[in-house]
Coordinates of C-alpha atoms in Angstrom, one line a residue:
Chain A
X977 CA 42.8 13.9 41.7
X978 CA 39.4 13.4 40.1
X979 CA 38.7 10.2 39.0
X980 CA 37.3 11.6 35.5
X981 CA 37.7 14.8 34.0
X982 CA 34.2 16.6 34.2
X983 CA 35.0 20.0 32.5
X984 CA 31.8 20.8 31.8
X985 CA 30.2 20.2 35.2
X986 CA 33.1 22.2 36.3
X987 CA 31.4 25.3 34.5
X988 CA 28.4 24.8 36.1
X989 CA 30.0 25.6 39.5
X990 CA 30.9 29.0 38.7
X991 CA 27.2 30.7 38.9
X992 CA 26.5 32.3 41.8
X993 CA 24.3 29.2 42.8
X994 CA 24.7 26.8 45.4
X995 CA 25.8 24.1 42.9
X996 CA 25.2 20.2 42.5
X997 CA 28.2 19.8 41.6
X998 CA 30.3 20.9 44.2
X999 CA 28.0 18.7 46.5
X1000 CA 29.1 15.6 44.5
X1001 CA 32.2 16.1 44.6
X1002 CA 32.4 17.2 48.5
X1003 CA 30.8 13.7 48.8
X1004 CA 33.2 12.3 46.5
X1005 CA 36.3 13.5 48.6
X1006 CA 34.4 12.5 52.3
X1007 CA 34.0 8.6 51.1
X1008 CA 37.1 8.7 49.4
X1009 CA 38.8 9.8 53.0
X1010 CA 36.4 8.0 54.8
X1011 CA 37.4 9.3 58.5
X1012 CA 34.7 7.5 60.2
X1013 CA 36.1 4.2 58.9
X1014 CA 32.7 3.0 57.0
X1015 CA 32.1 -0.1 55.4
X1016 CA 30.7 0.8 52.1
X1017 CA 28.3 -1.8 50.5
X1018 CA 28.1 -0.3 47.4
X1019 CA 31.0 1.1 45.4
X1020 CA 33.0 4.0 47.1
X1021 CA 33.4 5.5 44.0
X1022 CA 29.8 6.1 43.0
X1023 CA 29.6 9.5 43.2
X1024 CA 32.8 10.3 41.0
X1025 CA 31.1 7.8 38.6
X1026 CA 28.0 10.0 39.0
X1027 CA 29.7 12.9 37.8
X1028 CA 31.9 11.1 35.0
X1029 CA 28.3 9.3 33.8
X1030 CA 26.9 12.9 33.6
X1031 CA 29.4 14.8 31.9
X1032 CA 29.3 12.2 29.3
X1033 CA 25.6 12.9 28.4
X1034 CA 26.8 17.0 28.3
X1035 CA 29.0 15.4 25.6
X1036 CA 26.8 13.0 23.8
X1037 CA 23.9 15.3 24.6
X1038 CA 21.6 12.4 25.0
X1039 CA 20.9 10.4 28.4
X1040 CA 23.1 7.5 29.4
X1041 CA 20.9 6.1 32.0
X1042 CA 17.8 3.0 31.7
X1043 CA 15.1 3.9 34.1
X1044 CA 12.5 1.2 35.1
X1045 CA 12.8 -2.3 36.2
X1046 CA 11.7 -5.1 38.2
X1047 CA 13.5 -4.5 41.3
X1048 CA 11.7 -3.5 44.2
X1049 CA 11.0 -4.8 48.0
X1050 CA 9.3 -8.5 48.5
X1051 CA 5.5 -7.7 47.9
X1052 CA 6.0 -4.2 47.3
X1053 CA 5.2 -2.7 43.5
X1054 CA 6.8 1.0 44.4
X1055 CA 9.2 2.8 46.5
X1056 CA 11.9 1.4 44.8
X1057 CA 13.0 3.1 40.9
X1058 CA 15.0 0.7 39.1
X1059 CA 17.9 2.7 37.3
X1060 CA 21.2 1.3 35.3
X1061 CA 23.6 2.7 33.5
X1062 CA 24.6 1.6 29.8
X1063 CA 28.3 1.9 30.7
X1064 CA 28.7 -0.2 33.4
X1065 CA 31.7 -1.1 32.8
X1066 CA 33.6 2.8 32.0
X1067 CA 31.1 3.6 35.3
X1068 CA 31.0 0.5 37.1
X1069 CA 30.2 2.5 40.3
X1070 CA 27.0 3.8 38.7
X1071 CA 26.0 -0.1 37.0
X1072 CA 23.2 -0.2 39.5
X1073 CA 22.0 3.2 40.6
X1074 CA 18.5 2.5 41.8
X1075 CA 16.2 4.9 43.9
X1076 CA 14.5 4.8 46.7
X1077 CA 11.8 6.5 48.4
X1078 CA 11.1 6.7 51.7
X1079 CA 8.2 8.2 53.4
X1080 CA 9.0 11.4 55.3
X1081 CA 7.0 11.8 58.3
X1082 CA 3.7 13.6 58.7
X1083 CA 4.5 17.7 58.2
X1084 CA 7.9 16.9 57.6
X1085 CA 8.2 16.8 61.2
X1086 CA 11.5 14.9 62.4
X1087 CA 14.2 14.5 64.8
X1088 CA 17.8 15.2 64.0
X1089 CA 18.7 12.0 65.9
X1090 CA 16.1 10.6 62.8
X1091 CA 17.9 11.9 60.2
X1092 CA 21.1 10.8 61.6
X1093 CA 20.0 7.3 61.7
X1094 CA 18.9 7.8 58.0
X1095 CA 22.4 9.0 56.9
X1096 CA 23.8 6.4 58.4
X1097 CA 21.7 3.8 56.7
X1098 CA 22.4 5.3 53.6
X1099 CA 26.0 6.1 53.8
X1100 CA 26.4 2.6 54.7
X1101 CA 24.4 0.9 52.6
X1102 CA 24.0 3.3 49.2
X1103 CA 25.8 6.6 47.7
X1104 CA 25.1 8.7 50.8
X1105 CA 23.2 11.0 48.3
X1106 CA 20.1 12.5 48.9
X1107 CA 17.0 14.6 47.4
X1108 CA 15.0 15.9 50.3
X1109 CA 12.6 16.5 49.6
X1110 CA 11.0 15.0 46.3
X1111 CA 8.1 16.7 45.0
X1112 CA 5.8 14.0 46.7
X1113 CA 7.6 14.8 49.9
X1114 CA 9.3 11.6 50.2
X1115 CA 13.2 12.0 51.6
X1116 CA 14.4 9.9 48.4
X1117 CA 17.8 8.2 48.4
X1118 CA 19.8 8.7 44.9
X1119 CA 21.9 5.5 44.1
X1120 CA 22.3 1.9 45.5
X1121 CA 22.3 -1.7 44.2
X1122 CA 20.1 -4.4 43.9
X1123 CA 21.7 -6.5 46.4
X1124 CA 21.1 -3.4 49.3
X1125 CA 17.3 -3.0 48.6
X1126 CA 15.9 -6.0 51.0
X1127 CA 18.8 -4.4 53.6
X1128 CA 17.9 -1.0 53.7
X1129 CA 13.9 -2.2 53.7
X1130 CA 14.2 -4.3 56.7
X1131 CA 16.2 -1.5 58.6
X1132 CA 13.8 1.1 57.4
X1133 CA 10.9 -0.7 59.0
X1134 CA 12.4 -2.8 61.9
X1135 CA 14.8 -0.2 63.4
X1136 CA 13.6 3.3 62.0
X1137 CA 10.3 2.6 62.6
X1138 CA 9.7 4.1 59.0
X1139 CA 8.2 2.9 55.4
X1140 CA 9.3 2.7 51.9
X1141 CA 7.0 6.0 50.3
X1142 CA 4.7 5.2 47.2
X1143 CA 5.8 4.9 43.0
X1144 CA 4.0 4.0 40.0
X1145 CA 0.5 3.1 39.6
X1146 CA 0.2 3.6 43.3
X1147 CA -1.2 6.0 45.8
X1148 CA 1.4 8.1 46.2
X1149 CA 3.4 9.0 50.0
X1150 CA 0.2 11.3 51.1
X1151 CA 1.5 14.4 52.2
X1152 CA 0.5 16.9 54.8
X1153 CA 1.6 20.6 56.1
X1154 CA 2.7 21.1 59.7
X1155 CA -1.4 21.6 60.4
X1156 CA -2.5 22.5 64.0
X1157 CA 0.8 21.0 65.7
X1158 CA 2.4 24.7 64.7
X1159 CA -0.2 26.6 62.7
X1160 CA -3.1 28.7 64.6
X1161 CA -4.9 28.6 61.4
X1162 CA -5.2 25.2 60.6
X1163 CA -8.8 24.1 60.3
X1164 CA -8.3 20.2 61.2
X1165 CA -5.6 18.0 62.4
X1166 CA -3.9 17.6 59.1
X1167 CA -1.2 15.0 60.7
X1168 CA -3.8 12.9 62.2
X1169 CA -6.1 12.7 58.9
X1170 CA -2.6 12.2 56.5
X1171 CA -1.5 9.3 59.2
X1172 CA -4.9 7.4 59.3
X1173 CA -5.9 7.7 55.5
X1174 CA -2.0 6.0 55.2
X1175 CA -2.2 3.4 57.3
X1176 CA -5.9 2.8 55.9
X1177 CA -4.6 2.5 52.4
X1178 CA -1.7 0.5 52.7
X1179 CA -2.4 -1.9 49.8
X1180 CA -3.1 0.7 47.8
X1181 CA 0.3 2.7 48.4
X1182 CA 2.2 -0.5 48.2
X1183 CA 0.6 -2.7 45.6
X1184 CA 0.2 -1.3 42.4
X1185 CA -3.6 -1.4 40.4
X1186 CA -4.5 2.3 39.5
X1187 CA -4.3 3.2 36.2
X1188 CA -1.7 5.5 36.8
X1189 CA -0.6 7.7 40.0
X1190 CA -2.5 8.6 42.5
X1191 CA -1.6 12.1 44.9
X1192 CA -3.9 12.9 48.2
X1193 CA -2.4 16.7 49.8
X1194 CA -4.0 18.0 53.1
X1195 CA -3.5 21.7 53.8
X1196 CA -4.5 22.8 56.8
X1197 CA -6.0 26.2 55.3
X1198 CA -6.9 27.8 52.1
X1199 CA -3.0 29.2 52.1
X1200 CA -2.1 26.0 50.6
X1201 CA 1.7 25.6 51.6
X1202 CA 1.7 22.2 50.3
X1203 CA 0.0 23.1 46.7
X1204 CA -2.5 20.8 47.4
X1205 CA -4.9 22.8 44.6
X1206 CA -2.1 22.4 42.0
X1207 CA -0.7 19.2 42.5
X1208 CA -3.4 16.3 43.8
X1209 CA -5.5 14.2 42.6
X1210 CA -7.9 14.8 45.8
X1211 CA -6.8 17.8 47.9
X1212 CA -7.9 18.2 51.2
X1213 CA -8.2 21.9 51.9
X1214 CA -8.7 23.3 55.8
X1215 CA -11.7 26.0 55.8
X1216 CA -14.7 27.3 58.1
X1217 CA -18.0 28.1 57.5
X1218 CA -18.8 30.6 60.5
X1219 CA -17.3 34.7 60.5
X1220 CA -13.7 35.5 61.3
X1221 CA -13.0 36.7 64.4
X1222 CA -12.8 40.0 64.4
X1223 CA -10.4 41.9 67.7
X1224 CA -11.4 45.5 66.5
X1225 CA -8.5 46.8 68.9
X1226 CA -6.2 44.7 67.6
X1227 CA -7.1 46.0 63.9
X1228 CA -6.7 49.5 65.4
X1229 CA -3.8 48.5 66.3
X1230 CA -2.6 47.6 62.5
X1231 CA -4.0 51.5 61.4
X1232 CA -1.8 52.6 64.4
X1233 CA 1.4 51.1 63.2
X1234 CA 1.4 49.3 66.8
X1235 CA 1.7 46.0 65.0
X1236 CA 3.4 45.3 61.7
X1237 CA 1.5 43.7 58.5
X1238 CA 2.2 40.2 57.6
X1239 CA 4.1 39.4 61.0
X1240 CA 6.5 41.7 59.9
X1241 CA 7.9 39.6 56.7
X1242 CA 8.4 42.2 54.8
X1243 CA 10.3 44.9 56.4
X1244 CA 13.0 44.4 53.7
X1245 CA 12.1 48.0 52.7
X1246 CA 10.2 51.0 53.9
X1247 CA 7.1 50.6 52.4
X1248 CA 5.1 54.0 55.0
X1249 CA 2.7 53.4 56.9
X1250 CA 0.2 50.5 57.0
X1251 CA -2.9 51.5 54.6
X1252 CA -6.0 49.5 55.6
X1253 CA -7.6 50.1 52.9
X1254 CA -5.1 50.1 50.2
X1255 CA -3.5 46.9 51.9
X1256 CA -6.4 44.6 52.6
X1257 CA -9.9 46.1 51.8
X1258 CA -9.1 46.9 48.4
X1259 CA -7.5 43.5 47.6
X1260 CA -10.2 41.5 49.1
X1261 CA -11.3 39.7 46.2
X1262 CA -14.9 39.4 46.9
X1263 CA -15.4 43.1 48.2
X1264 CA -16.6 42.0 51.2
X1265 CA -15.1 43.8 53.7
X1266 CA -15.5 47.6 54.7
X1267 CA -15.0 49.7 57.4
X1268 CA -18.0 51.3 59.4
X1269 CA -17.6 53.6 62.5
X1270 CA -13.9 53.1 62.9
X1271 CA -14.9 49.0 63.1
X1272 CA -13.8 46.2 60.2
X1273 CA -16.8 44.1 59.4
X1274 CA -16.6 41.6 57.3
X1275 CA -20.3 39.9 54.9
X1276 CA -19.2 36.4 55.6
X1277 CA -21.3 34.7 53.2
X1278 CA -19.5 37.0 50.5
X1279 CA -16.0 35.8 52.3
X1280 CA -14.3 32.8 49.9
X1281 CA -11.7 32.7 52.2
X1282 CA -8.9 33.8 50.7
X1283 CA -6.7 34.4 53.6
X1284 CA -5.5 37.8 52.5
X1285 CA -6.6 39.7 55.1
X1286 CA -5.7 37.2 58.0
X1287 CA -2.6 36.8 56.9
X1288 CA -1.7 40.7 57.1
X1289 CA -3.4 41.2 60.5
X1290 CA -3.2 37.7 62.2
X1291 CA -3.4 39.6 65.7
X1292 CA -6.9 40.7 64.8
X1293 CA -8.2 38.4 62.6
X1294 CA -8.6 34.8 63.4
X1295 CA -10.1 32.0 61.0
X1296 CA -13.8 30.8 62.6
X1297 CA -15.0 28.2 64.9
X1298 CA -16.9 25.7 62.8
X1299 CA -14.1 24.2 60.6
X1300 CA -13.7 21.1 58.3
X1301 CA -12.4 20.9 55.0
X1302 CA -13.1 21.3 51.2
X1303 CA -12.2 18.1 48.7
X1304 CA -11.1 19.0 45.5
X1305 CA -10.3 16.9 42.7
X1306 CA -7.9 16.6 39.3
X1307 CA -5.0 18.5 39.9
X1308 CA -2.2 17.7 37.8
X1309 CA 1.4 18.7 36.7
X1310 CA 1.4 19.2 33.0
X1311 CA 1.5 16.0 30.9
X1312 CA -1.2 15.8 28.6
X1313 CA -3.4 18.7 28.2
X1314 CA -1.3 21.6 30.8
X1315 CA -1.4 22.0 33.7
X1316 CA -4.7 21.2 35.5
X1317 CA -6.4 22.5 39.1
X1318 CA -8.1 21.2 41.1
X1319 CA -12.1 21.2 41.0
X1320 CA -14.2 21.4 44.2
X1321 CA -16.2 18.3 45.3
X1322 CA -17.0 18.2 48.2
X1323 CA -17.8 22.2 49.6
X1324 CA -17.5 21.2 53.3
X1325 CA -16.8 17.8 55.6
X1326 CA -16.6 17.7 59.1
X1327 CA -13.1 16.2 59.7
X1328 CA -14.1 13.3 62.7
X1329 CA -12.5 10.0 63.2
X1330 CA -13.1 7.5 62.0
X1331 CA -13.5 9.8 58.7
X1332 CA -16.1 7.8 57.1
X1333 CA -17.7 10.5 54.8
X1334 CA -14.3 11.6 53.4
X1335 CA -13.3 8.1 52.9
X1336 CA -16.9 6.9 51.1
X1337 CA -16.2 9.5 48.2
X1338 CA -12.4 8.3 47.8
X1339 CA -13.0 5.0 47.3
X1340 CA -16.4 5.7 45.4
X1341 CA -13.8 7.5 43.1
X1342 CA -11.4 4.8 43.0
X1343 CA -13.9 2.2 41.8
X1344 CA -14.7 4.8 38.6
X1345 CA -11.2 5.7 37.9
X1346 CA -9.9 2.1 38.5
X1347 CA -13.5 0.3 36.0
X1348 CA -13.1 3.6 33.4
X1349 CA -9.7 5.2 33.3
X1350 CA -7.2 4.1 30.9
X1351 CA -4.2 3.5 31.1
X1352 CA -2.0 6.5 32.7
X1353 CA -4.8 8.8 32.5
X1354 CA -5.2 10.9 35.8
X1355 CA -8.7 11.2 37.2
X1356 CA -8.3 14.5 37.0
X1357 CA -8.4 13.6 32.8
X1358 CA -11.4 11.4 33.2
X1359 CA -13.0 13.8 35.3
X1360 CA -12.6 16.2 32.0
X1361 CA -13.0 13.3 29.7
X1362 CA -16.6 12.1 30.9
X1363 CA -17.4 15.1 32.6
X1364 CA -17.9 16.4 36.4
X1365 CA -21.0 15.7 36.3
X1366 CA -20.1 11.8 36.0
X1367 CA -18.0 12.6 38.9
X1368 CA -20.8 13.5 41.1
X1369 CA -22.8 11.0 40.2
X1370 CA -20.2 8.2 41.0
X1371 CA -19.2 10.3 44.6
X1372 CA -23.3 10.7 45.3
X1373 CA -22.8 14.4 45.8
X1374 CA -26.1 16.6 44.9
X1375 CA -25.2 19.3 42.0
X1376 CA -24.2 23.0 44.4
X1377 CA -23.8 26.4 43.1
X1378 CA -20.4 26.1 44.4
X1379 CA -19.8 23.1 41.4
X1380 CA -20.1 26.2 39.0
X1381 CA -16.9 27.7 38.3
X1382 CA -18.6 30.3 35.8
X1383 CA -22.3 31.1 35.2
X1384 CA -23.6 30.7 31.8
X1385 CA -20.8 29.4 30.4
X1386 CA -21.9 25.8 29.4
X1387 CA -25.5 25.9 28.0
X1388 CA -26.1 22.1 28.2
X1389 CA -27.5 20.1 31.0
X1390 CA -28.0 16.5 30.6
X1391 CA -30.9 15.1 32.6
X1392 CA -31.2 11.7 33.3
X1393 CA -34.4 10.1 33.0
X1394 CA -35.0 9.8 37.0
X1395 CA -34.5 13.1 37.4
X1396 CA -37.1 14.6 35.3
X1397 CA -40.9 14.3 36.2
X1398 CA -42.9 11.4 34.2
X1399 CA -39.3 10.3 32.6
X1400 CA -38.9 9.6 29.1
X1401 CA -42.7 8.7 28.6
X1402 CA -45.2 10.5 27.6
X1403 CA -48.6 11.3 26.5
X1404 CA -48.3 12.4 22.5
X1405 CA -51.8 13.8 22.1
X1406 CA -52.0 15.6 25.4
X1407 CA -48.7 17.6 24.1
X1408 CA -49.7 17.9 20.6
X1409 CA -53.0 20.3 22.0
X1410 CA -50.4 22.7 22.7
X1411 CA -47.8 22.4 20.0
X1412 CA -48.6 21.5 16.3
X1413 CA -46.3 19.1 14.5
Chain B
X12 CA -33.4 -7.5 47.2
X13 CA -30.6 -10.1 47.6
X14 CA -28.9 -11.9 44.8
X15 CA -30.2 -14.9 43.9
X16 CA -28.1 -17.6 45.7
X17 CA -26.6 -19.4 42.6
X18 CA -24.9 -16.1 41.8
X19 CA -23.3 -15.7 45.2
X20 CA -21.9 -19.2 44.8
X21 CA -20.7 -19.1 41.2
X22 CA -18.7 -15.7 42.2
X23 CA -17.6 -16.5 45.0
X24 CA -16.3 -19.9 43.6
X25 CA -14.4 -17.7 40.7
X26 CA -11.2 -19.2 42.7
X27 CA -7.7 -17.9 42.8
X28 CA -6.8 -21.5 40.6
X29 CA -9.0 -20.5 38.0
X30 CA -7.9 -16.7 38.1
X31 CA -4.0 -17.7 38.3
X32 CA -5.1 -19.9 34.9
X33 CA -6.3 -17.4 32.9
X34 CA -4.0 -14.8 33.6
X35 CA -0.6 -17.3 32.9
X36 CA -2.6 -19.1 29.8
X37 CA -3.5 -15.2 28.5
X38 CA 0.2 -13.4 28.9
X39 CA 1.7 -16.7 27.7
X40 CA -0.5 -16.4 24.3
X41 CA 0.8 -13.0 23.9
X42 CA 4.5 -13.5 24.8
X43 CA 5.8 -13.0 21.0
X44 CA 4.6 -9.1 21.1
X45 CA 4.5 -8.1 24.8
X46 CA 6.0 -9.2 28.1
X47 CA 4.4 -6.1 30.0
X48 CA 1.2 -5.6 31.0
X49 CA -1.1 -3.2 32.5
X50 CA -3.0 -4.3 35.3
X51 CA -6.2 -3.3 33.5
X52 CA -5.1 -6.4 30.8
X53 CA -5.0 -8.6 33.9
X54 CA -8.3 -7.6 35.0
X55 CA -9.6 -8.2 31.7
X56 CA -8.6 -11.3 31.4
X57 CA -9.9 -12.3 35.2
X58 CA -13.1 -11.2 34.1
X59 CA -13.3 -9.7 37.6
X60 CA -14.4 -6.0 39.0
X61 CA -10.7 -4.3 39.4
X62 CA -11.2 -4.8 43.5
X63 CA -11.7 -8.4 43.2
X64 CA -9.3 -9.0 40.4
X65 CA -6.9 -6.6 42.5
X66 CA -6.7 -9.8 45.7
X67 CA -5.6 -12.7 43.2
X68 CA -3.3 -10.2 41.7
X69 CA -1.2 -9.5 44.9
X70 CA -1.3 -13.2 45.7
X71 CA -0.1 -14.4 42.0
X72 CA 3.0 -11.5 43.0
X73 CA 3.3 -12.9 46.4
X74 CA 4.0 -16.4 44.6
X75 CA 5.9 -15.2 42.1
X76 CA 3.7 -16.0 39.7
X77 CA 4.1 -12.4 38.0
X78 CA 6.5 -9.7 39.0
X79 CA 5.8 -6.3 39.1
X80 CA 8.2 -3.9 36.9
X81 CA 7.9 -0.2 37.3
X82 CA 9.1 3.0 35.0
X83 CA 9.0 5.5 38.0
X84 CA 5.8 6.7 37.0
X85 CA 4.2 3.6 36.2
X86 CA 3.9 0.2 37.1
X87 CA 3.2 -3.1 34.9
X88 CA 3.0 -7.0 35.2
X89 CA 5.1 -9.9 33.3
X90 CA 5.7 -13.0 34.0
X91 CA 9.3 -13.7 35.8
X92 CA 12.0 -13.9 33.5
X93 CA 10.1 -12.8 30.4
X94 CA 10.7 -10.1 28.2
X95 CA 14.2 -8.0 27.4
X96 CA 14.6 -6.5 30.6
X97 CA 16.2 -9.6 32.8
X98 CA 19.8 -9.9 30.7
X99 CA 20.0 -5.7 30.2
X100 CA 19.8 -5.5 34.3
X101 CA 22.8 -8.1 34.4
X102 CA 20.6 -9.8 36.7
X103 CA 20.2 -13.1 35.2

């Protein structure tokens, strides 16, 4: 029988949802039973506390947990979210019901055998409860005391061969998609770059002195599947700058129906035959592809790369050979003013090791931000608050017509003195010949 | 052109004693109103660019000088034992 009557919860089990609730409480029953004769260091009872804690904020309809505090790991200022409960002693297995985050591994790429270990860890050591993924990618463990911190740390990184993941004022766990280690169309090695800019950063994903959080995302390509453009602070977008490869039989081999669109993802329904022009030409964004003699050509400097068309004929169109990546910066989830994108920086970068350019207009960044932001403001807000144009002074980065987002749409430009011939100073009577006071 | 060599030295001799001075004597004085701090208040009170201040910073933390304490989303400084939050975490 349940430990505490949860009536409300109960109704949220009857949608035809996969349901928290019935999770909790399947965890509930398995340490309750606990077959495989674990030692629990934290209360056994945690999760039916969980759900007894919760159903009493349904009631109240106000929150019953404190979030924030001073625990954490020895030197470390994140990874670790202090949360308590202000009835410890009607939830005593809920008192201390801290989280942690741990760094997931580059792409999200792991073992089972890895996430065994981690279950085992957890299960031992904390409620066994898990969010994978949070929405910095961490795989974040939901409930544990203060005495298991320091024991779950030192297993983390002496045995699992893993780290605590960033919180706070910190550089956040950078995360990557599964880049050229699965993906044809990756434009660099997203794994290595996300590894190396980690391990280069380590004070700054560990010890906190940013004004407020701090997000780097690599996509591979301009498809994005990590959201990169929507959700960090400096996104690091895959792209080319020669032509797509074009296979012209292969593309006759679309019109043909030989080949299905999109790698066949959506033959769901029947949606007739393939219609090149209905199904890519028209919907390139830019207009710049036609056909001419039977033949798909494509005016690459017109081409924003979009990925459309690739992605509905990936057997006959291939992203180019010279590739790097696009930075853009001030993406945001919305706090203060909505919801923000990111702006592009830097148009292209070659991505080499030992990624010196890329890493010169970080931490050129970082020193604005960290002398001019205030307190939790994103750079993404500074960069709004003092203007781009401040940001590419700080970065070094010449002015592009790529900076422009719309013609004509801000009639002021602020010169500086340097840039303008003769400066400031000048001679009064040779202007006043041509223009009368 | 190089700094002239006075400069260097002075900087340079900005020590972590001195730092660790200013930044106890400064949260101290303001104890009665706040027991959290930004780390742009420490800086301030350093007198240092954030980078530099940032190094005597993580060493105060590694002494135990300050302690971090962190929201989630943010993270601030106090001194240990200061300020409401020791007794309501039971862990005094």
């Amino acid at each position: 029988m349940a430990k505490h009557d949860t009536p409300m919860l109960d109704q949220l089990e009857s949608g035809p949802w996969p349901s928290f609730v019935s999770d909790l409480k399947e965890q509930a029953e398995r340490r309750a039973k606990n077959e495989e004769g674990v030692e629990f260091q934290i209360p056994s009872d945690v999760c039916e506390d969980l759900l007894g804690v919760l159903e009493l904020s349904f009631k109240h309809g106000r929150t019953h947990w404190k979030h924030g505090g001073i625990v954490g790991v020895f030197g470390y200022g994140g990874g670790v979210i202090g949360r308590y409960c202000d009835q410890p002693e009607r939830f005593s297995g809920v008192a201390h019901f801290h989280t942690m985050r741990v760094a997931q591994p580059g792409g999200k790429f792991y073992t089972t055998d890895f996430l065994r270990d981690l279950m085992k860890l957890w299960d031992f050591r904390g409620s066994g409860i898990t969010n994978m993924h949070g929405s910095t990618g961490d795989i974040i463990f939901l409930g544990t005391t203060t005495p298991q911190l320091e024991e779950i740390f030192f297993e983390l990184t002496h045995n699992l061969n893993q780290d605590l993941g960033g919180s706070g004022s910190n550089l956040r766990t950078p995360a990557d998609c599964i880049g050229s280690a699965r993906c044809e169309w990756s434009c660099y090695d997203t794994q290595a770059l996300c590894y190396y800019l980690t391990e280069e950063y380590q004070d700054e994903l560990h010890r906190p002195a940013f004004p407020y959080k701090f997000k780097f995302k690599f996509d591979g390509c301009p498809n994005c599947c990590v959201a990169s453009i929507a959700r960090a602070d400096i996104s690091f977008i895959g792209t080319w700058k020669d032509d797509i490869k074009i296979d012209q039989e292969a593309v006759q081999g679309y019109i043909g129906g030989e080949f299905l669109p999109n790698g066949g993802a959506y033959t769901g329904r029947d949606w007739g035959p393939f219609d090149i022009a209905k199904e890519v030409i028209d919907l390139c964004p830019t207009d710049c592809m036609w056909m001419e003699d039977g033949k798909l050509k494509i005016e690459t400097k017109e081409c924003t790369r979009c990925m459309h068309c690739i992605n509905v004929m990936p057997r006959a169109l291939r992203i180019g050979d010279d590739r790097g990546l696009s930075m853009l910066v001030g993406a945001k989830a919305p706090i203060l003013d909505g919801a923000q994108m990111g702006s592009l920086l830097v148009p292209f970068v070659k991505v080499e090791e030992p990624y010196d350019e890329i890493k010169e207009v970080i931490e050129n960044m970082w020193d604005w931000w960290m002398e001019e932001g205030k307190n939790r403001e994103r750079i993404g807000e500074l960069m709004k608050r003092q203007g781009f144009q401040k940001l590419l002074s700080v970065t070094g980065i010449k002015p592009d017509a790529r900076h422009v987002q719309e013609p004509r749409t801000n009639p002021y430009i602020f010169w500086n003195e340097d840039e303008v011939e003769g400066g400031w100073e000048r001679d009064v009577d040779e202007y006043r010949k041509d223009h009368q006071r | 052109m190089t700094c002239p060599p006075t400069i260097l030295t002075e900087r340079s001799k900005m020590d972590y004693e001195e730092a660790k001075k200013r930044v106890v004597e400064g949260l101290t004085k303001k104890q009665k109103t706040k027991s959290k701090f930004y780390f742009n208040d420490l800086v301030k009170l350093i007198g240092e660019k954030p980078r530099a201040a940032k190094k005597y910073v993580n060493r105060m933390v590694q002494e135990q000088v300050l302690e971090y304490w962190s929201s989630g989303s943010t993270s601030l400084y106090g001194l240990p034992g200061t300020g409401k939050q020791a007794s309501a975490e039971h862990e005094d």
